[in-house]
mmCIF file of C-alpha atoms and ligand atoms in Angstrom:
data_model
loop_
_atom_site.group_PDB
_atom_site.id
_atom_site.type_symbol
_atom_site.label_atom_id
_atom_site.label_comp_id
_atom_site.label_asym_id
_atom_site.label_seq_id
_atom_site.Cartn_x
_atom_site.Cartn_y
_atom_site.Cartn_z
ATOM 1 C CA UNK A 261 -15.578 4.185 16.942
ATOM 2 C CA UNK A 262 -15.063 4.677 13.190
ATOM 3 C CA UNK A 263 -11.319 5.210 12.785
ATOM 4 C CA UNK A 264 -9.856 7.508 10.162
ATOM 5 C CA UNK A 265 -7.917 4.701 8.509
ATOM 6 C CA UNK A 266 -7.613 0.954 8.751
ATOM 7 C CA UNK A 267 -5.002 -0.845 6.661
ATOM 8 C CA UNK A 268 -6.627 -3.511 4.511
ATOM 9 C CA UNK A 269 -5.388 -7.107 4.536
ATOM 10 C CA UNK A 270 -6.194 -9.151 1.457
ATOM 11 C CA UNK A 271 -5.603 -12.397 3.359
ATOM 12 C CA UNK A 272 -2.656 -13.550 1.257
ATOM 13 C CA UNK A 273 0.009 -11.439 2.971
ATOM 14 C CA UNK A 274 1.103 -14.050 5.510
ATOM 15 C CA UNK A 275 1.095 -16.753 2.864
ATOM 16 C CA UNK A 276 3.565 -14.862 0.671
ATOM 17 C CA UNK A 277 5.638 -13.736 3.656
ATOM 18 C CA UNK A 278 5.900 -17.390 4.691
ATOM 19 C CA UNK A 279 7.077 -18.246 1.175
ATOM 20 C CA UNK A 280 9.639 -15.448 1.247
ATOM 21 C CA UNK A 281 10.950 -16.421 4.659
ATOM 22 C CA UNK A 282 11.340 -20.095 3.782
ATOM 23 C CA UNK A 283 12.748 -19.428 0.322
ATOM 24 C CA UNK A 284 16.105 -18.934 1.992
ATOM 25 C CA UNK A 285 16.512 -15.438 0.545
ATOM 26 C CA UNK A 286 14.936 -12.668 2.553
ATOM 27 C CA UNK A 287 17.192 -9.720 1.788
ATOM 28 C CA UNK A 288 16.165 -7.367 -1.017
ATOM 29 C CA UNK A 289 15.892 -7.704 -4.795
ATOM 30 C CA UNK A 290 14.614 -11.290 -4.724
ATOM 31 C CA UNK A 291 11.670 -12.997 -6.370
ATOM 32 C CA UNK A 292 8.853 -10.918 -4.846
ATOM 33 C CA UNK A 293 10.694 -7.657 -5.439
ATOM 34 C CA UNK A 294 11.095 -8.584 -9.108
ATOM 35 C CA UNK A 295 7.440 -9.633 -9.422
ATOM 36 C CA UNK A 296 6.248 -6.313 -7.980
ATOM 37 C CA UNK A 297 8.627 -4.261 -10.111
ATOM 38 C CA UNK A 298 7.662 -6.083 -13.295
ATOM 39 C CA UNK A 299 3.981 -5.507 -12.586
ATOM 40 C CA UNK A 300 4.549 -1.772 -12.232
ATOM 41 C CA UNK A 301 6.627 -1.608 -15.409
ATOM 42 C CA UNK A 302 4.142 -3.616 -17.469
ATOM 43 C CA UNK A 303 0.955 -2.155 -16.039
ATOM 44 C CA UNK A 304 1.894 1.524 -15.908
ATOM 45 C CA UNK A 305 4.632 1.806 -18.504
ATOM 46 C CA UNK A 306 7.432 2.966 -16.208
ATOM 47 C CA UNK A 307 10.754 2.301 -17.945
ATOM 48 C CA UNK A 308 12.229 1.117 -14.654
ATOM 49 C CA UNK A 309 10.570 0.448 -11.301
ATOM 50 C CA UNK A 310 12.544 -0.038 -8.089
ATOM 51 C CA UNK A 311 10.946 -0.852 -4.749
ATOM 52 C CA UNK A 312 12.161 1.298 -1.879
ATOM 53 C CA UNK A 313 11.562 1.290 1.852
ATOM 54 C CA UNK A 314 9.388 4.419 1.598
ATOM 55 C CA UNK A 315 8.282 7.165 -0.733
ATOM 56 C CA UNK A 316 10.608 9.465 1.186
ATOM 57 C CA UNK A 317 13.490 7.180 0.171
ATOM 58 C CA UNK A 318 12.347 7.178 -3.439
ATOM 59 C CA UNK A 319 12.271 10.994 -3.371
ATOM 60 C CA UNK A 320 15.777 11.023 -1.894
ATOM 61 C CA UNK A 321 16.920 8.832 -4.758
ATOM 62 C CA UNK A 322 15.321 11.306 -7.181
ATOM 63 C CA UNK A 323 17.206 14.175 -5.567
ATOM 64 C CA UNK A 324 20.498 12.275 -5.911
ATOM 65 C CA UNK A 325 19.753 11.267 -9.510
ATOM 66 C CA UNK A 326 18.846 14.857 -10.362
ATOM 67 C CA UNK A 327 22.273 15.815 -8.950
ATOM 68 C CA UNK A 328 20.709 18.450 -6.731
ATOM 69 C CA UNK A 329 23.424 20.326 -4.854
ATOM 70 C CA UNK A 330 23.823 23.249 -2.493
ATOM 71 C CA UNK A 331 22.324 26.396 -3.900
ATOM 72 C CA UNK A 332 20.055 24.701 -6.427
ATOM 73 C CA UNK A 333 16.382 25.596 -6.340
ATOM 74 C CA UNK A 334 13.474 23.178 -6.509
ATOM 75 C CA UNK A 335 9.863 24.290 -7.029
ATOM 76 C CA UNK A 336 7.047 22.411 -5.282
ATOM 77 C CA UNK A 337 3.715 23.125 -3.596
ATOM 78 C CA UNK A 338 3.767 24.244 0.019
ATOM 79 C CA UNK A 339 0.630 22.245 0.726
ATOM 80 C CA UNK A 340 2.260 18.810 0.880
ATOM 81 C CA UNK A 341 3.883 16.355 3.235
ATOM 82 C CA UNK A 342 7.323 17.187 4.680
ATOM 83 C CA UNK A 343 8.981 14.354 2.712
ATOM 84 C CA UNK A 344 8.452 16.115 -0.605
ATOM 85 C CA UNK A 345 10.715 18.904 0.589
ATOM 86 C CA UNK A 346 13.123 17.139 2.899
ATOM 87 C CA UNK A 347 14.524 14.829 0.203
ATOM 88 C CA UNK A 348 15.773 17.860 -1.711
ATOM 89 C CA UNK A 349 16.762 19.884 1.328
ATOM 90 C CA UNK A 350 19.150 17.076 2.365
ATOM 91 C CA UNK A 351 20.955 17.538 -0.939
ATOM 92 C CA UNK A 352 21.334 21.248 -0.147
ATOM 93 C CA UNK A 353 18.519 22.635 -2.276
ATOM 94 C CA UNK A 354 16.543 25.736 -1.513
ATOM 95 C CA UNK A 355 12.837 25.005 -1.816
ATOM 96 C CA UNK A 356 10.770 27.568 -3.697
ATOM 97 C CA UNK A 357 7.211 26.977 -2.631
ATOM 98 C CA UNK A 358 4.376 27.542 -5.078
ATOM 99 C CA UNK A 359 0.728 28.121 -4.239
ATOM 100 C CA UNK A 360 -2.086 25.607 -4.721
ATOM 101 C CA UNK A 361 -4.893 25.984 -7.208
ATOM 102 C CA UNK A 362 -8.095 27.749 -6.285
ATOM 103 C CA UNK A 363 -10.227 24.728 -7.079
ATOM 104 C CA UNK A 364 -7.831 21.987 -5.969
ATOM 105 C CA UNK A 365 -4.994 21.639 -3.433
ATOM 106 C CA UNK A 366 -2.544 20.606 -6.198
ATOM 107 C CA UNK A 367 0.140 23.036 -7.399
ATOM 108 C CA UNK A 368 -1.165 25.957 -9.472
ATOM 109 C CA UNK A 369 0.530 25.352 -12.823
ATOM 110 C CA UNK A 370 0.101 29.028 -13.694
ATOM 111 C CA UNK A 371 2.207 30.155 -10.744
ATOM 112 C CA UNK A 372 5.288 28.074 -11.505
ATOM 113 C CA UNK A 373 6.983 29.998 -14.282
ATOM 114 C CA UNK A 374 7.313 33.218 -12.283
ATOM 115 C CA UNK A 375 9.318 31.302 -9.645
ATOM 116 C CA UNK A 376 11.977 30.015 -12.034
ATOM 117 C CA UNK A 377 15.483 31.449 -11.741
ATOM 118 C CA UNK A 378 18.892 30.534 -13.146
ATOM 119 C CA UNK A 379 19.294 28.235 -10.116
ATOM 120 C CA UNK A 380 16.114 26.206 -10.669
ATOM 121 C CA UNK A 381 16.806 22.525 -11.319
ATOM 122 C CA UNK A 382 13.519 20.716 -10.863
ATOM 123 C CA UNK A 383 9.745 20.970 -10.433
ATOM 124 C CA UNK A 384 8.065 18.526 -8.058
ATOM 125 C CA UNK A 385 4.301 18.349 -8.660
ATOM 126 C CA UNK A 386 2.359 16.462 -5.987
ATOM 127 C CA UNK A 387 -0.737 14.633 -7.221
ATOM 128 C CA UNK A 388 -2.825 15.503 -4.197
ATOM 129 C CA UNK A 389 -5.521 12.929 -3.353
ATOM 130 C CA UNK A 390 -4.347 10.970 -6.386
ATOM 131 C CA UNK A 391 -5.705 13.690 -8.695
ATOM 132 C CA UNK A 392 -3.332 14.704 -11.476
ATOM 133 C CA UNK A 393 -1.673 18.102 -11.690
ATOM 134 C CA UNK A 394 -1.796 19.775 -15.092
ATOM 135 C CA UNK A 395 1.111 17.772 -16.467
ATOM 136 C CA UNK A 396 1.123 19.123 -20.050
ATOM 137 C CA UNK A 397 1.616 22.618 -18.740
ATOM 138 C CA UNK A 398 4.254 21.528 -16.222
ATOM 139 C CA UNK A 399 6.192 19.439 -18.768
ATOM 140 C CA UNK A 400 6.113 22.376 -21.218
ATOM 141 C CA UNK A 401 7.563 24.751 -18.647
ATOM 142 C CA UNK A 402 10.198 22.173 -17.733
ATOM 143 C CA UNK A 403 11.301 21.666 -21.302
ATOM 144 C CA UNK A 404 11.347 25.418 -21.975
ATOM 145 C CA UNK A 405 13.767 25.950 -19.048
ATOM 146 C CA UNK A 406 15.509 22.579 -19.214
ATOM 147 C CA UNK A 407 14.298 21.403 -15.806
ATOM 148 C CA UNK A 408 13.593 17.946 -14.461
ATOM 149 C CA UNK A 409 10.091 16.970 -13.372
ATOM 150 C CA UNK A 410 9.839 14.622 -10.408
ATOM 151 C CA UNK A 411 6.293 13.496 -9.637
ATOM 152 C CA UNK A 412 5.410 13.002 -5.992
ATOM 153 C CA UNK A 413 2.889 10.294 -6.782
ATOM 154 C CA UNK A 414 2.726 9.054 -3.172
ATOM 155 C CA UNK A 415 -1.086 9.083 -3.269
ATOM 156 C CA UNK A 416 -1.488 8.501 -6.974
ATOM 157 C CA UNK A 417 -1.305 4.766 -7.577
ATOM 158 C CA UNK A 418 -3.470 3.670 -10.497
ATOM 159 C CA UNK A 419 -4.552 7.187 -11.424
ATOM 160 C CA UNK A 420 -4.049 8.972 -14.721
ATOM 161 C CA UNK A 421 -3.644 12.250 -16.574
ATOM 162 C CA UNK A 422 -5.238 12.260 -20.044
ATOM 163 C CA UNK A 423 -5.043 8.487 -20.093
ATOM 164 C CA UNK A 424 -1.386 8.331 -19.052
ATOM 165 C CA UNK A 425 -0.547 6.710 -15.722
ATOM 166 C CA UNK A 426 0.600 9.146 -13.065
ATOM 167 C CA UNK A 427 4.237 8.502 -12.350
ATOM 168 C CA UNK A 428 4.921 7.771 -16.023
ATOM 169 C CA UNK A 429 4.958 11.386 -17.224
ATOM 170 C CA UNK A 430 7.786 13.159 -15.381
ATOM 171 C CA UNK A 431 11.442 12.153 -15.687
ATOM 172 C CA UNK A 432 10.977 10.199 -12.473
ATOM 173 C CA UNK A 433 8.356 9.627 -9.795
ATOM 174 C CA UNK A 434 7.924 8.358 -6.252
ATOM 175 C CA UNK A 435 5.053 6.291 -4.828
ATOM 176 C CA UNK A 436 4.196 5.376 -1.241
ATOM 177 C CA UNK A 437 2.955 2.115 0.251
ATOM 178 C CA UNK A 438 2.605 3.532 3.747
ATOM 179 C CA UNK A 439 -0.305 1.974 5.592
ATOM 180 C CA UNK A 440 -2.432 5.080 4.939
ATOM 181 C CA UNK A 441 -2.207 4.669 1.159
ATOM 182 C CA UNK A 442 -4.472 2.613 -1.171
ATOM 183 C CA UNK A 443 -1.912 -0.163 -1.600
ATOM 184 C CA UNK A 444 0.173 -0.649 1.516
ATOM 185 C CA UNK A 445 3.152 -2.564 2.819
ATOM 186 C CA UNK A 446 3.230 -0.978 6.258
ATOM 187 C CA UNK A 447 6.112 1.176 5.121
ATOM 188 C CA UNK A 448 7.217 0.996 1.522
ATOM 189 C CA UNK A 449 7.705 2.928 -1.678
ATOM 190 C CA UNK A 450 8.594 2.848 -5.324
ATOM 191 C CA UNK A 451 10.889 4.809 -7.581
ATOM 192 C CA UNK A 452 9.696 4.991 -11.184
ATOM 193 C CA UNK A 453 12.172 6.094 -13.842
ATOM 194 C CA UNK A 454 10.888 7.228 -17.224
ATOM 195 C CA UNK A 455 13.999 8.878 -18.635
ATOM 196 C CA UNK A 456 16.455 6.194 -19.681
ATOM 197 C CA UNK A 457 19.447 8.373 -18.819
ATOM 198 C CA UNK A 458 18.781 7.679 -15.129
ATOM 199 C CA UNK A 459 18.186 3.938 -15.169
ATOM 200 C CA UNK A 460 21.710 2.601 -14.715
ATOM 201 C CA UNK A 461 22.577 5.016 -11.943
ATOM 202 C CA UNK A 462 19.279 4.426 -10.131
ATOM 203 C CA UNK A 463 20.142 0.763 -9.567
ATOM 204 C CA UNK A 464 23.580 1.668 -8.257
ATOM 205 C CA UNK A 465 22.284 4.253 -5.804
ATOM 206 C CA UNK A 466 19.660 1.714 -4.701
ATOM 207 C CA UNK A 467 22.343 -0.921 -3.991
ATOM 208 C CA UNK A 468 24.605 1.131 -1.695
ATOM 209 C CA UNK A 469 26.664 2.667 -4.476
ATOM 210 C CA UNK A 470 27.639 -0.696 -5.952
ATOM 211 C CA UNK A 471 26.946 -2.299 -9.324
ATOM 212 C CA UNK A 472 25.571 -5.414 -7.616
ATOM 213 C CA UNK A 473 22.350 -5.443 -9.690
ATOM 214 C CA UNK A 474 24.428 -5.737 -12.890
ATOM 215 C CA UNK A 475 26.501 -8.478 -11.262
ATOM 216 C CA UNK A 476 23.363 -10.475 -10.387
ATOM 217 C CA UNK A 477 22.252 -10.265 -14.001
ATOM 218 C CA UNK A 478 25.643 -11.576 -15.097
ATOM 219 C CA UNK A 479 26.523 -8.355 -16.909
ATOM 220 C CA UNK A 480 29.804 -7.890 -14.986
ATOM 221 C CA UNK A 481 31.953 -10.577 -13.339
ATOM 222 C CA UNK A 482 32.508 -8.769 -10.053
ATOM 223 C CA UNK A 483 30.877 -5.874 -8.301
ATOM 224 C CA UNK A 484 32.246 -3.008 -6.264
ATOM 225 C CA UNK A 485 31.877 0.556 -5.147
ATOM 226 C CA UNK A 486 31.197 2.816 -8.113
ATOM 227 C CA UNK A 487 29.078 5.744 -6.888
ATOM 228 C CA UNK A 488 27.229 7.255 -3.936
ATOM 229 C CA UNK A 489 24.045 5.607 -2.660
ATOM 230 C CA UNK A 490 22.383 4.039 0.317
ATOM 231 C CA UNK A 491 20.453 0.970 1.351
ATOM 232 C CA UNK A 492 17.199 1.941 -0.296
ATOM 233 C CA UNK A 493 15.810 -1.505 -1.071
ATOM 234 C CA UNK A 494 13.267 -3.264 1.143
ATOM 235 C CA UNK A 495 13.555 -6.882 2.251
ATOM 236 C CA UNK A 496 11.664 -9.671 0.520
ATOM 237 C CA UNK A 497 9.303 -9.825 3.496
ATOM 238 C CA UNK A 498 7.962 -6.393 2.602
ATOM 239 C CA UNK A 499 7.858 -7.184 -1.121
ATOM 240 C CA UNK A 500 5.904 -10.382 -0.357
ATOM 241 C CA UNK A 501 3.323 -8.411 1.619
ATOM 242 C CA UNK A 502 3.113 -5.855 -1.180
ATOM 243 C CA UNK A 503 2.594 -8.586 -3.767
ATOM 244 C CA UNK A 504 -0.532 -9.771 -1.955
ATOM 245 C CA UNK A 505 -1.860 -6.223 -2.135
ATOM 246 C CA UNK A 506 -0.988 -5.769 -5.793
ATOM 247 C CA UNK A 507 -2.797 -8.964 -6.747
ATOM 248 C CA UNK A 508 -5.908 -7.251 -5.352
ATOM 249 C CA UNK A 509 -5.268 -3.850 -6.858
ATOM 250 C CA UNK A 510 -8.401 -3.741 -8.996
ATOM 251 C CA UNK A 511 -10.674 -4.898 -6.238
ATOM 252 C CA UNK A 512 -9.181 -2.407 -3.765
ATOM 253 C CA UNK A 513 -9.496 0.500 -6.189
ATOM 254 C CA UNK A 514 -13.084 -0.367 -7.125
ATOM 255 C CA UNK A 515 -14.124 -0.533 -3.487
ATOM 256 C CA UNK A 516 -12.446 2.749 -2.557
ATOM 257 C CA UNK A 517 -13.967 4.574 -5.511
ATOM 258 C CA UNK A 518 -17.392 3.267 -4.548
ATOM 259 C CA UNK A 519 -17.003 4.655 -1.031
ATOM 260 C CA UNK A 520 -15.823 7.955 -2.489
ATOM 261 C CA UNK A 521 -18.878 8.153 -4.790
ATOM 262 C CA UNK A 522 -21.218 7.424 -1.903
ATOM 263 C CA UNK A 523 -19.729 10.290 0.070
ATOM 264 C CA UNK A 524 -19.911 12.603 -2.935
ATOM 265 C CA UNK A 525 -23.543 11.870 -3.709
ATOM 266 C CA UNK A 526 -24.594 11.923 -0.068
ATOM 267 C CA UNK A 527 -22.921 15.232 0.703
ATOM 268 C CA UNK A 528 -23.466 17.299 -2.480
ATOM 269 C CA UNK A 529 -26.691 18.971 -1.486
ATOM 270 C CA UNK A 530 -25.572 19.769 2.057
ATOM 271 C CA UNK A 531 -22.239 21.099 0.794
ATOM 272 C CA UNK A 532 -23.953 23.415 -1.690
ATOM 273 C CA UNK A 533 -26.191 24.856 1.020
ATOM 274 C CA UNK A 534 -23.372 25.354 3.486
ATOM 275 C CA UNK A 535 -20.671 26.784 1.275
ATOM 276 C CA UNK A 536 -18.539 23.657 1.682
ATOM 277 C CA UNK A 537 -16.553 22.441 -1.326
ATOM 278 C CA UNK A 538 -16.343 18.795 -2.313
ATOM 279 C CA UNK A 539 -13.262 17.349 -4.061
ATOM 280 C CA UNK A 540 -12.758 18.700 -7.563
ATOM 281 C CA UNK A 541 -11.523 16.461 -10.352
ATOM 282 C CA UNK A 542 -10.464 18.247 -13.546
ATOM 283 C CA UNK A 543 -11.472 16.718 -16.909
ATOM 284 C CA UNK A 544 -7.929 15.560 -17.569
ATOM 285 C CA UNK A 545 -7.677 13.624 -14.296
ATOM 286 C CA UNK A 546 -9.067 10.379 -12.897
ATOM 287 C CA UNK A 547 -10.082 9.634 -9.341
ATOM 288 C CA UNK A 548 -8.312 6.726 -7.592
ATOM 289 C CA UNK A 549 -10.408 6.899 -4.431
ATOM 290 C CA UNK A 550 -7.420 7.755 -2.283
ATOM 291 C CA UNK A 551 -9.018 10.502 -0.254
ATOM 292 C CA UNK A 552 -12.350 12.138 0.423
ATOM 293 C CA UNK A 553 -12.013 15.653 1.723
ATOM 294 C CA UNK A 554 -14.211 18.679 2.358
ATOM 295 C CA UNK A 555 -13.083 22.275 2.105
ATOM 296 C CA UNK A 556 -14.990 24.271 4.705
ATOM 297 C CA UNK A 557 -15.806 27.960 4.436
ATOM 298 C CA UNK A 558 -14.002 28.858 7.638
ATOM 299 C CA UNK A 559 -11.668 27.269 10.178
ATOM 300 C CA UNK A 560 -14.484 27.532 12.726
ATOM 301 C CA UNK A 561 -16.835 25.547 10.520
ATOM 302 C CA UNK A 562 -14.125 22.892 10.188
ATOM 303 C CA UNK A 563 -13.491 22.566 13.918
ATOM 304 C CA UNK A 564 -17.246 22.350 14.583
ATOM 305 C CA UNK A 565 -17.516 19.604 12.019
ATOM 306 C CA UNK A 566 -14.573 17.613 13.405
ATOM 307 C CA UNK A 567 -16.007 17.973 16.907
ATOM 308 C CA UNK A 568 -19.489 16.876 15.858
ATOM 309 C CA UNK A 569 -18.034 13.813 14.168
ATOM 310 C CA UNK A 570 -15.868 13.029 17.176
ATOM 311 C CA UNK A 571 -18.866 13.324 19.504
ATOM 312 C CA UNK A 572 -20.431 10.654 17.317
ATOM 313 C CA UNK A 573 -17.366 8.401 17.477
ATOM 314 C CA UNK A 574 -16.137 9.256 13.993
ATOM 315 C CA UNK A 575 -12.543 10.297 13.474
ATOM 316 C CA UNK A 576 -11.998 12.947 10.787
ATOM 317 C CA UNK A 577 -8.624 14.651 10.501
ATOM 318 C CA UNK A 578 -7.012 17.594 8.772
ATOM 319 C CA UNK A 579 -3.491 17.729 7.491
ATOM 320 C CA UNK A 580 -0.677 19.624 5.848
ATOM 321 C CA UNK A 581 0.352 22.734 7.613
ATOM 322 C CA UNK A 582 1.773 24.844 4.774
ATOM 323 C CA UNK A 583 5.489 24.054 4.662
ATOM 324 C CA UNK A 584 6.431 27.665 3.908
ATOM 325 C CA UNK A 585 5.161 28.559 7.387
ATOM 326 C CA UNK A 586 6.819 25.650 9.200
ATOM 327 C CA UNK A 587 9.268 26.393 11.995
ATOM 328 C CA UNK A 588 12.005 24.760 9.970
ATOM 329 C CA UNK A 589 11.516 26.778 6.802
ATOM 330 C CA UNK A 590 9.638 30.025 7.471
ATOM 331 C CA UNK A 591 12.764 32.170 7.739
ATOM 332 C CA UNK A 592 14.198 30.801 4.528
ATOM 333 C CA UNK A 593 10.881 31.224 2.718
ATOM 334 C CA UNK A 594 10.347 34.825 3.827
ATOM 335 C CA UNK A 595 7.050 36.732 3.550
ATOM 336 C CA UNK A 596 5.872 35.703 0.089
ATOM 337 C CA UNK A 597 2.196 34.857 0.562
ATOM 338 C CA UNK A 598 0.628 31.586 -0.557
ATOM 339 C CA UNK A 599 -3.028 32.220 0.081
ATOM 340 C CA UNK A 600 -4.578 29.073 -1.297
ATOM 341 C CA UNK A 601 -2.088 26.873 0.514
ATOM 342 C CA UNK A 602 -2.946 28.597 3.784
ATOM 343 C CA UNK A 603 -6.633 28.308 3.005
ATOM 344 C CA UNK A 604 -6.423 24.529 2.632
ATOM 345 C CA UNK A 605 -4.293 24.340 5.776
ATOM 346 C CA UNK A 606 -7.075 26.056 7.724
ATOM 347 C CA UNK A 607 -10.179 24.630 6.081
ATOM 348 C CA UNK A 608 -9.655 21.160 4.612
ATOM 349 C CA UNK A 609 -10.843 18.072 6.479
ATOM 350 C CA UNK A 610 -10.522 14.421 5.473
ATOM 351 C CA UNK A 611 -13.217 11.822 6.131
ATOM 352 C CA UNK A 612 -12.569 8.150 6.974
ATOM 353 C CA UNK A 613 -11.889 6.149 3.816
ATOM 354 C CA UNK A 614 -10.704 2.559 3.967
ATOM 355 C CA UNK A 615 -11.595 -0.720 2.325
ATOM 356 C CA UNK A 616 -13.571 -2.118 5.230
ATOM 357 C CA UNK A 617 -15.675 0.988 5.802
ATOM 358 C CA UNK A 618 -19.220 -0.410 5.786
ATOM 359 C CA UNK A 619 -22.161 1.081 3.891
ATOM 360 C CA UNK A 620 -23.915 1.761 7.193
ATOM 361 C CA UNK A 621 -20.817 3.536 8.537
ATOM 362 C CA UNK A 622 -20.809 5.829 5.516
ATOM 363 C CA UNK A 623 -24.535 6.478 5.936
ATOM 364 C CA UNK A 624 -23.916 7.279 9.564
ATOM 365 C CA UNK A 625 -21.063 9.678 8.720
ATOM 366 C CA UNK A 626 -23.128 11.423 6.049
ATOM 367 C CA UNK A 627 -26.071 11.732 8.427
ATOM 368 C CA UNK A 628 -23.891 13.153 11.183
ATOM 369 C CA UNK A 629 -22.499 15.771 8.819
ATOM 370 C CA UNK A 630 -25.757 16.746 7.133
ATOM 371 C CA UNK A 631 -27.982 16.870 10.216
ATOM 372 C CA UNK A 632 -26.965 20.480 10.652
HETATM 373 C C1 LIG B 858 2.540 9.646 2.204
HETATM 374 C C2 LIG B 858 3.235 10.738 1.457
HETATM 375 C C3 LIG B 858 4.646 10.836 1.387
HETATM 376 C C4 LIG B 858 5.552 9.975 2.206
HETATM 377 O O1 LIG B 858 5.450 8.625 1.969
HETATM 378 P P1 LIG B 858 6.289 7.602 2.880
HETATM 379 O O2 LIG B 858 6.131 6.313 2.142
HETATM 380 O O3 LIG B 858 5.660 7.591 4.229
HETATM 381 O O4 LIG B 858 7.693 8.061 2.907
HETATM 382 C C5 LIG B 858 5.201 11.812 0.594
HETATM 383 N N1 LIG B 858 4.445 12.682 -0.112
HETATM 384 C C6 LIG B 858 3.103 12.640 -0.060
HETATM 385 C C7 LIG B 858 2.304 13.610 -0.873
HETATM 386 C C8 LIG B 858 2.458 11.678 0.731
HETATM 387 O O5 LIG B 858 1.120 11.656 0.791
#
């Protein structure tokens, strides 16, 4: 059986976990946490990087930092994971869902402005498949209406928009190290802050509403309760695991992109003949090999394809049921149609993509797909 995903182990994870465990400090914000955070700040230019226990947590921190409150509106694509929305809904926001692009599941930057009202506080672009949204356009709209931009960069590690790292463009950003992502820690995430106004408060919210981080740096002589917050920081055990992955970042990315290219080249001709679309990468974006997907012509074509793969012991999956049609939100959203979002919901399928996927497995998958 070729699974859909298999988390990659670099081989150093247990070594660093052992070090963390026997260092005598296994709670959060220790040596490995600092090493990981420094790497992100230096490598990608984030002004502040804070490890979190998930991307969902990092998004929740963004919603708190953005001071989202009941009645505020937040614009985001409907074709995304629940976490993108739920972080803001918990703060009382109303989500205003925008449609996806015709040529890519990312938010259609030309359909954002018409959704802005006096209640809008933030735009949350999601870099689907690690492929950048049109950030110049989105940042322009945000500055015109004085809105915050929070990048859901869950899938976007090591990817860029016009040469700028994703996650470094908006006021803040959230990354995921869930086991399905390129760099994983089982469960894990990162908050990236690019607007200095939010740095001090981000550390406080991270540390249960206390100024403990300042205390540890010797900036204050005692620490206490100064704000709201939660326990958003992961233990050193998770940071140690993540460090092993980050040391192998380049190798992991190179391998994934190679697999992606092999799929692309092997499926182009078949896709053209069968009206199936391959992933589209705009000129301004890079590919980080996070995901290889196909957009079928019809839902029937997709279910046939998934079945054919399954009959050949290959697991392909689809995902993202448009959030505007979810049981939880459909009544609040109302009838406003989001045709592209629904189209991807019905027609997009993801192929297996993981570090240890062998050349012969990829050949086998391509053959199974193109035989018909
Ligand atoms: C994976 C993912 C998340 C959630 O990440 P967690 O680390 O599991 O909380 C959020 N948004 C998008 C777009 C994702 O792909």
